[in-house]
XYZ file of C-alpha atoms in Angstrom:
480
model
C 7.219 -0.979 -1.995
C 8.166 1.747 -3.765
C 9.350 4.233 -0.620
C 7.353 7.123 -1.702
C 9.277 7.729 -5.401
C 6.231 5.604 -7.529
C 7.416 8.005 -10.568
C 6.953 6.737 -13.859
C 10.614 6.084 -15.310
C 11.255 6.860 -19.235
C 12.693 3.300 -20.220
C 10.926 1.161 -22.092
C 10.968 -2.048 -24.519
C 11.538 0.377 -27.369
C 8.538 2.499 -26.577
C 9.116 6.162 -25.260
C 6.253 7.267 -22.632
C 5.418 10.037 -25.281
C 3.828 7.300 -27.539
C 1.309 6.061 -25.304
C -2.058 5.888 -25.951
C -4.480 8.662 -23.832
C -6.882 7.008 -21.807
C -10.187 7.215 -23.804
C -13.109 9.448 -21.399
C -15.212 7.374 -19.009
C -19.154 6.414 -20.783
C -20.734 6.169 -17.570
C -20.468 7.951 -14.318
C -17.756 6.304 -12.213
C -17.467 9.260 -9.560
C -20.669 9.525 -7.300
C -20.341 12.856 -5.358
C -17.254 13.931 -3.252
C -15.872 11.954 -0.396
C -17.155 13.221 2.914
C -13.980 13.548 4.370
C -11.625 16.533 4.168
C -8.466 14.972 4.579
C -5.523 17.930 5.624
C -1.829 17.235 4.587
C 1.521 18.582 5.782
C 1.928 19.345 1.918
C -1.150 21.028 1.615
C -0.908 23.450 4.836
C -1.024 27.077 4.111
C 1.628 27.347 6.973
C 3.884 25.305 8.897
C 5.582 26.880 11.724
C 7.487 27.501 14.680
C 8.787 23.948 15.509
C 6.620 22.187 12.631
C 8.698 20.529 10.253
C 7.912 18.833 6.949
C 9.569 15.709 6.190
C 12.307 14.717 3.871
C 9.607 12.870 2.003
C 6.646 15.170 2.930
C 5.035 13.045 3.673
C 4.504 14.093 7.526
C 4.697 16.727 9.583
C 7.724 16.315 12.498
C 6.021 18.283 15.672
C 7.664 18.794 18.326
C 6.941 21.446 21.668
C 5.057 24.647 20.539
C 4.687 23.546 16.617
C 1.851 25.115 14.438
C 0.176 24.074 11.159
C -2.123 26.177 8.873
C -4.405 25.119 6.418
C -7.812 26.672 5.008
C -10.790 24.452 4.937
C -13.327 24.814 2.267
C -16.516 23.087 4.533
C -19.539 22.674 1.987
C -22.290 23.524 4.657
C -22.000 25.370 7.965
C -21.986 22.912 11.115
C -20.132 20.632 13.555
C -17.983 18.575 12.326
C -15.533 15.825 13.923
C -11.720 15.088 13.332
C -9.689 12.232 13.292
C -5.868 12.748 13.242
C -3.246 9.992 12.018
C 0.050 10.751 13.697
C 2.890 8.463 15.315
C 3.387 9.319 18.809
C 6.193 8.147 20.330
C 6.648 7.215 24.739
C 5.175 10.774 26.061
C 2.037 12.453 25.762
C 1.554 15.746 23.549
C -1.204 18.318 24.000
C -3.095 18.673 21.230
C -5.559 22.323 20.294
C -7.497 22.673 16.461
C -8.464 26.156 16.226
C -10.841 27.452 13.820
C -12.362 31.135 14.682
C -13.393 30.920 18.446
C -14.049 26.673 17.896
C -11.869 24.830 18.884
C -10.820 21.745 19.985
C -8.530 19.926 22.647
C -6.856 16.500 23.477
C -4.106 14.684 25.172
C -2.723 12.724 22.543
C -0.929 9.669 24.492
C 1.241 6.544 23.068
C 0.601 5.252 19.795
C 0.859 0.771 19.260
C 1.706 -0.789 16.453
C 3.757 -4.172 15.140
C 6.171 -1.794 14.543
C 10.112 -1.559 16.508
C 11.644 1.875 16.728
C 14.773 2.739 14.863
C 18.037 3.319 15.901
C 17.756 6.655 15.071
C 15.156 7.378 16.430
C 12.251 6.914 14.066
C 8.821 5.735 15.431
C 6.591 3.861 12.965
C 3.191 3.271 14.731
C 0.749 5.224 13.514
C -2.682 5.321 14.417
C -6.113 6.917 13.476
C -7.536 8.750 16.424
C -11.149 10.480 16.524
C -10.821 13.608 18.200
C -13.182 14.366 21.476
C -15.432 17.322 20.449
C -16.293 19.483 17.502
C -15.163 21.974 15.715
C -17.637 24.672 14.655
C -17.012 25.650 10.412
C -18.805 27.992 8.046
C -20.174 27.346 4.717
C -16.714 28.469 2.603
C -13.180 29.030 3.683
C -12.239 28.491 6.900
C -8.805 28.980 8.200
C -7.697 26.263 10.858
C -4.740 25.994 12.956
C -3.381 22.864 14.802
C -1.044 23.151 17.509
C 0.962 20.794 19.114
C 2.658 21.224 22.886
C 4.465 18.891 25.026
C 6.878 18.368 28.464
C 10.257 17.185 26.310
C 11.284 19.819 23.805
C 12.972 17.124 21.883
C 10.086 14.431 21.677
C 8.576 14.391 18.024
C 5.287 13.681 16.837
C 4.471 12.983 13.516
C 1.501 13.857 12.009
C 0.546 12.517 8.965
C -3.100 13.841 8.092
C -6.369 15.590 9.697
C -9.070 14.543 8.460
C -12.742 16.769 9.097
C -16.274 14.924 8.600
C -19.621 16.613 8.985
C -21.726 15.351 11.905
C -24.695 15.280 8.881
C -22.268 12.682 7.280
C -21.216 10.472 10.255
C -24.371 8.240 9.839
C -23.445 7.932 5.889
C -20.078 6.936 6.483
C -20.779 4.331 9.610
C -23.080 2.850 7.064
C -20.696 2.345 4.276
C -17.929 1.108 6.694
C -20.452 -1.741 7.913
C -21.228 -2.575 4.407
C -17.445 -3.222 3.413
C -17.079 -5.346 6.512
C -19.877 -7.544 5.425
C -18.496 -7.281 1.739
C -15.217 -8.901 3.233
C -14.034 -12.188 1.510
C -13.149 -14.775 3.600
C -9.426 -14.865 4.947
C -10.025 -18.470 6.037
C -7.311 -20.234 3.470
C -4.617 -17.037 4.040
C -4.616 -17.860 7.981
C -4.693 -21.919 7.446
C -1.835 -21.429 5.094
C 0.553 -19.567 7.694
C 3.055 -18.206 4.892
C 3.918 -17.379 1.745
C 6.523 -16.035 -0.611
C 6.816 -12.980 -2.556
C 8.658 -12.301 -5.621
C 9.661 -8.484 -7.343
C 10.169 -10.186 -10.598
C 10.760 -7.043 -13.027
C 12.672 -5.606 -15.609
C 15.070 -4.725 -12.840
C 15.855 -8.347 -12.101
C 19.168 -9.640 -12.531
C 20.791 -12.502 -13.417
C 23.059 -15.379 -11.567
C 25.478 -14.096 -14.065
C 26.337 -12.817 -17.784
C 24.361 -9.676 -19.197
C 20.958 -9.343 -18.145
C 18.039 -10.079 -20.697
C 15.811 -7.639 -22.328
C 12.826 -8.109 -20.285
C 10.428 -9.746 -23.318
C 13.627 -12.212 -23.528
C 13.504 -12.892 -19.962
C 9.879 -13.622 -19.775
C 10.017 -16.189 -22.324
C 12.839 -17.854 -21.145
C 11.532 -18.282 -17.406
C 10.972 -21.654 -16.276
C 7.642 -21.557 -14.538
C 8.061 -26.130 -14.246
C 11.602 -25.006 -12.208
C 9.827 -22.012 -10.602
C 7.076 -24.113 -9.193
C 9.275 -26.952 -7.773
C 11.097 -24.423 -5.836
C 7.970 -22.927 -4.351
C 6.659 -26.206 -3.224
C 9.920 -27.353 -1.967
C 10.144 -23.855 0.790
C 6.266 -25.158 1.514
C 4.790 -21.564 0.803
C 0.925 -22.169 0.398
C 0.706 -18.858 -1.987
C 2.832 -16.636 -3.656
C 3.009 -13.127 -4.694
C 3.759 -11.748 -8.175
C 4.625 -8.622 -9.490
C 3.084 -7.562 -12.943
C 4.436 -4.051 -12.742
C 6.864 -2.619 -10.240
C 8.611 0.677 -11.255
C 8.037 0.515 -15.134
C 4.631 -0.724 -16.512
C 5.803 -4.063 -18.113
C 2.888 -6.532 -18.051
C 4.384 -10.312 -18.561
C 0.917 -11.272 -20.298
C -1.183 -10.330 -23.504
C -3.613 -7.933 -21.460
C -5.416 -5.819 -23.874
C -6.569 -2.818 -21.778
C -2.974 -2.508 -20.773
C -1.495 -2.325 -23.773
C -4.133 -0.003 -24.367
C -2.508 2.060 -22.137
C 0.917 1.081 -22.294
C 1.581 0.443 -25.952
C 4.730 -1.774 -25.867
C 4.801 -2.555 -22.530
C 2.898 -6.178 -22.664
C 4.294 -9.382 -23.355
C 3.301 -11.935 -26.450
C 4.035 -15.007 -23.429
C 1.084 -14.781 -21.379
C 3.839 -15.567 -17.769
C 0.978 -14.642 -15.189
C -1.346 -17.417 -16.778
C 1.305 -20.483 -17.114
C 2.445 -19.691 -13.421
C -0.921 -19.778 -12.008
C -1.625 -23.172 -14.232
C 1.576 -24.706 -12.491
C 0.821 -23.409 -9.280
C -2.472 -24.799 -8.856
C -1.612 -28.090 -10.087
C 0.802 -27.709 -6.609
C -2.179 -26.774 -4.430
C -0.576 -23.072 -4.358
C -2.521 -19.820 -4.597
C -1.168 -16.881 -6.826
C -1.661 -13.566 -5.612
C -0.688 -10.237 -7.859
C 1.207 -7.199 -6.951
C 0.095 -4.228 -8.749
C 1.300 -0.633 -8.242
C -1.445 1.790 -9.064
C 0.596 4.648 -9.889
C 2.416 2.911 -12.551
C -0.366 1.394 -13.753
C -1.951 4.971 -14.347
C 0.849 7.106 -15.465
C 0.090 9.171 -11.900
C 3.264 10.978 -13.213
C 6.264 12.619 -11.053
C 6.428 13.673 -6.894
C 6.155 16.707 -6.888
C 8.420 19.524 -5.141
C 4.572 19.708 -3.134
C 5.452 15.572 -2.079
C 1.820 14.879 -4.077
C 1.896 13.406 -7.272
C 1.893 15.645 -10.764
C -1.543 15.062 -11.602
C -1.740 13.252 -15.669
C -5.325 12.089 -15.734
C -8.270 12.450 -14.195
C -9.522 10.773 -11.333
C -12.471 9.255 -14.046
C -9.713 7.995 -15.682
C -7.988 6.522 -12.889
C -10.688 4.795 -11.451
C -11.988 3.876 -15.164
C -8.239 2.497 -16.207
C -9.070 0.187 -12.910
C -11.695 -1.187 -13.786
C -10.949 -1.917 -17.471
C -7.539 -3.937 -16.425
C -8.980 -5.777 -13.327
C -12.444 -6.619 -15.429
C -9.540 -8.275 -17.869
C -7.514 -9.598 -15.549
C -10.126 -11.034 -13.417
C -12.372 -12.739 -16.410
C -8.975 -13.935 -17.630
C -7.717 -15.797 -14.864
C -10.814 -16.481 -12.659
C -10.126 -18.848 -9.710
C -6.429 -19.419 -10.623
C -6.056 -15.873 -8.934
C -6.766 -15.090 -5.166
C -5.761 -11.848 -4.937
C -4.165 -8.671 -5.126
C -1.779 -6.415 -3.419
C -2.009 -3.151 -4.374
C 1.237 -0.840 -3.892
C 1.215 3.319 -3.367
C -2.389 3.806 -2.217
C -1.269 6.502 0.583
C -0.109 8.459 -2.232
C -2.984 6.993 -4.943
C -5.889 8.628 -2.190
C -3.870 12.197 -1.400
C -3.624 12.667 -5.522
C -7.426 11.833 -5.597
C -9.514 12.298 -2.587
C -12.544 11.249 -4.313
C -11.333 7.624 -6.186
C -14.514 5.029 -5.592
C -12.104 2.699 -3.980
C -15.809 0.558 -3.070
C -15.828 0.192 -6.959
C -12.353 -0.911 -7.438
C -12.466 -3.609 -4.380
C -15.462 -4.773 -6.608
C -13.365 -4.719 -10.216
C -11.038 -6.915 -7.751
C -13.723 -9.612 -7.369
C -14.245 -10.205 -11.531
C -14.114 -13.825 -12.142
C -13.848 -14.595 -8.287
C -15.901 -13.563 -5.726
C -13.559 -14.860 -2.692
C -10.575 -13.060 -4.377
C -8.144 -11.038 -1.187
C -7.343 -7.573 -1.965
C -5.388 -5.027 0.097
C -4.261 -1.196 -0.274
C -0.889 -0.904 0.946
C -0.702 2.285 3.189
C 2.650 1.830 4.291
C 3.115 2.836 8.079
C 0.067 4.799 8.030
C -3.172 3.998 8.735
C -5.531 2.921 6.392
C -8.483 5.332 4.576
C -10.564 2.644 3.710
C -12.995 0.036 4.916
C -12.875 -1.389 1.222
C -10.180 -4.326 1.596
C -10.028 -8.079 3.354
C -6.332 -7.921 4.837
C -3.824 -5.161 6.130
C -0.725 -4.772 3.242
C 1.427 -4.954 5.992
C 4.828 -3.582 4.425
C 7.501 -4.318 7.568
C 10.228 -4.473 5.369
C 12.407 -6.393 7.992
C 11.186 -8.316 11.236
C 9.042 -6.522 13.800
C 7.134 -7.217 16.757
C 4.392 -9.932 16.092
C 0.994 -9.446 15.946
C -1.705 -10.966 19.290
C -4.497 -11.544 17.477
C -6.206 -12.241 13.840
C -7.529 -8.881 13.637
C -5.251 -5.970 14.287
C -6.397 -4.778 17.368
C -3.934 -1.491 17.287
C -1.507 0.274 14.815
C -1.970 1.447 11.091
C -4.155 -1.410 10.241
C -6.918 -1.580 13.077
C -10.031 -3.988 12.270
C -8.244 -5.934 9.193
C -6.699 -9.375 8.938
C -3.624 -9.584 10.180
C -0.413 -10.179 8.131
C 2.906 -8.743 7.676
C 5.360 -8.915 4.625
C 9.308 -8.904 5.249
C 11.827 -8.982 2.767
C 15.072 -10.901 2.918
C 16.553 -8.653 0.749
C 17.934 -4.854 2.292
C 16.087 -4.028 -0.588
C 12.808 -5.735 -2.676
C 14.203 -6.151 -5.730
C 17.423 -8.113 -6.718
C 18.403 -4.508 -8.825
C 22.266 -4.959 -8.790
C 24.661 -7.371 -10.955
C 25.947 -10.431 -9.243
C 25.044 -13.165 -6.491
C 21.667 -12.090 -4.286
C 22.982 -11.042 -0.767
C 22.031 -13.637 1.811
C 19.195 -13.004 4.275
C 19.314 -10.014 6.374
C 18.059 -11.821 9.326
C 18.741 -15.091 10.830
C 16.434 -18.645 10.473
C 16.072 -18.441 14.169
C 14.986 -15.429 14.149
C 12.370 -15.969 10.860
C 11.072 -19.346 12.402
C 10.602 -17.826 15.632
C 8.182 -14.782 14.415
C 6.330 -17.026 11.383
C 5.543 -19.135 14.422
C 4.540 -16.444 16.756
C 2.384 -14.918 14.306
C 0.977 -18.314 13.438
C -0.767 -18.728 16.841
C -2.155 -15.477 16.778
C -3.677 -16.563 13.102
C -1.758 -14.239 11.513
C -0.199 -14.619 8.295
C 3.426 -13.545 7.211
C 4.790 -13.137 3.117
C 8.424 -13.437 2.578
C 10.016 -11.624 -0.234
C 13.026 -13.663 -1.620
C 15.211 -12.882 -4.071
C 14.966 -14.385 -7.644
C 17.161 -14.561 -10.501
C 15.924 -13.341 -14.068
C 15.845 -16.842 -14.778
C 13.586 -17.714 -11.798
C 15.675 -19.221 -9.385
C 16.263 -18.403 -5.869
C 19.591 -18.089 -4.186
C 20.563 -20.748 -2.225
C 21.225 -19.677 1.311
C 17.271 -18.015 0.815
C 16.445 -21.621 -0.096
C 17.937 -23.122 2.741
C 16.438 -20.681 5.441
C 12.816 -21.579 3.595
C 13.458 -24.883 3.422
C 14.449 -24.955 7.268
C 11.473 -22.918 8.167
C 9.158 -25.154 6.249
């Protein structure tokens, strides 16, 4: 939940970023080939014109009537090859034309569904993954392709996040290998039975009920995890959700391979370990956040809106595994999963990350261990993950069924995450704001979601000591 600024900061415990250690080169081959998919970005067009529009964030295209993107597709063999677009398309229909020397290709994009509500101003949040009808005809080399977008209200906007172009001589590859990560799936069984759960940005952000705020090795020794788990069994959440690193790489435990990378930024008080140990004396699951770009020093957004490249993508695949081999061997069954933060951004930066092999560094120590790649709003690039992230920030519409039969996260376990805070993390001195939404209105969509066997995670705010404020304590307690 970083809102598309996952940069690196330059604080740390005493450690500037310019002593780190480099990440030491791969010994085996962690890269097998290129990804079959050519995935097309508003911040990788050659062009974007007439009524085209890159975002704020560019991180999508705004189309409205008579809009036109350019890129130049390098195809690795002449042939036919299909598209799928991933665009939000709001109440009326659009015309859609891809144009690539006298191939081409035309739809009528109509309404896209989602959990998703619109904004007041305007925004519209459902995005889907479409395939295209028909082919497009490429050469072996460059090929320059145009998309063009039409439509009956001049002020409707579409927004187009990416095109993505697959060989017909790869389709059969890549139905394959999204059948094998379905039947790779671990069980979401316990995550529906237990309903809800609560989520905590504990980070060196955190601040506390009151007086200065603690350095953040201070503050990791002096949380109570005995308090901590009292609280989470009085709110009756069956799991909760941890961050180890948010916008800085701090690490509250003694993990090797991240202080490897991170010299400085791990703690002596292994924190992760002796909340899971209280936790599961309570009958409550521990789930970790983790934000990949953090975690690998992906460095700065660019003026592009991609990420300043700092390693390889050997070495980001290869820091992966090292930390989630550690992790996972450490902690074993205590941990059921992970949550993995920036992964829209993670798979623009690099195309070609084995995200099968780091769903499988997920499952050291436990085989049944949950993972998901948070997208955001947009849909999801890969098979390789057991429940959609489900970022809603506040309350939306609630989901009909277990799997998500429409919207960003089509085909995966359902769940959403809200946050009663305007923001994630309690960032600012003095008292946590109370919820932004009522306990009506919380009950009301836990339960609606419930019957549907969907699952919803509440972020609530904490203190640096580990307490909760009390008004998010009584609206837990009443929804309990």
């Amino acid at each position: 939940m970083m809102s598309g600024t996952a940069g690196v900061l330059s604080a740390a415990f005493g450690s500037p970023l310019s002593h780190r250690a480099t990440v030491p080169t791969t010994t085996e081959p962690l890269i097998h080939g290129l990804t079959p998919y050519i995935r097309l970005y508003g911040a990788t067009a050659a062009k974007i014109g007439d009524n085209a529009k890159l975002d704020d964030l560019k991180i999508s295209v705004n189309c409205k009537d008579s809009s036109r993107i350019k890129w130049n597709v390098t195809a690795p063999e002449a042939g036919e090859y299909d598209l799928f677009i991933s665009c939000a398309v709001p109440g009326r229909s659009f015309h859609l034309e891809v144009n690539s020397g006298p191939s081409s290709v035309k739809t009528d994009l109509k309404q896209t569904e989602g959990v998703y509500r619109s904004t007041e101003d305007g925004w519209y949040f459902n995005f889907e993954r479409e395939r295209l009808h028909g082919r497009l005809h490429l050469t072996r080399g460059i090929n320059p392709a145009t998309l063009q977008v039409s439509g009956t209200d001049r002020d409707a906007v579409l927004r187009l996040r990416c095109l993505e172009v697959l060989s017909q001589s790869s389709h059969a590859e890549m139905t394959a290998a999204e059948e094998s990560a379905r039947a790779h799936r671990a069980s979401t069984d316990w995550f529906v039975k237990a309903g809800y759960g609560a989520m905590f940005h504990w980070t060196d952000f955190t601040q506390p009920r009151d007086g200065m705020k603690k350095p953040y090795p201070e503050a990791v020794n002096a949380f109570d995890v005995d308090t901590f788990a009292r609280l989470i069994s009085e709110i009756g959440a069956a799991y909760v959700i941890f961050t180890l690193n948010h916008a800085h790489p701090h690490c509250p435990a003694p993990i090797q391979s991240w202080e490897a990378i991170h010299p400085g930024w791990t703690t002596r008080r292994d924190l992760i370990g002796d909340i899971a140990d209280v936790l599961e004396k309570r009958g409550i699951r521990f789930l970790l956040y983790i934000n990949s770009p953090v975690l690998t020093m992906l460095g700065d957004i660019g003026t592009t809106g991609l990420y300043e490249l700092t390693c390889s993508e050997e070495q980001f695949t290869e820091i992966h595994k090292n930390v989630l081999s550690e992790i996972g061997s450490r902690y074993r069954d205590k941990l059921t999963g992970y949550w993995f933060d920036s992964w829209y951004q993670s798979l623009a930066a690099y195309p070609d990350v084995p995200i099968e092999a780091i769903y499988r560094y997920c499952k050291v120590g436990n085989p049944g261990r949950i993972t998901a790649f948070n997208f955001w709003i947009f849909p999801v690039l890969t098979p390789w993950q057991d429940y959609w992230a489900g970022e809603l920030n506040a309350l939306q519409n609630p989901f009909e069924s277990r799997y998500i039969q429409r919207g960003a996260g089509t085909g995966f376990q359902a769940h959403g995450m809200v946050s009663m805070l305007p923001s994630w993390v309690h960032s600012e001195a003095g008292p946590i704001p109370p919820p932004q939404f009522s306990t009506e209105d919380l009950i009301a969509r836990v339960k609606a979601n419930m019957e549907h066997q969907a699952v919803t995670t509440i972020n609530i705010g904490i203190y640096q000591d580990g307490t909760i404020e009390q008004s998010s304590l009584d609206m837990m307690r009443q929804l309990r």
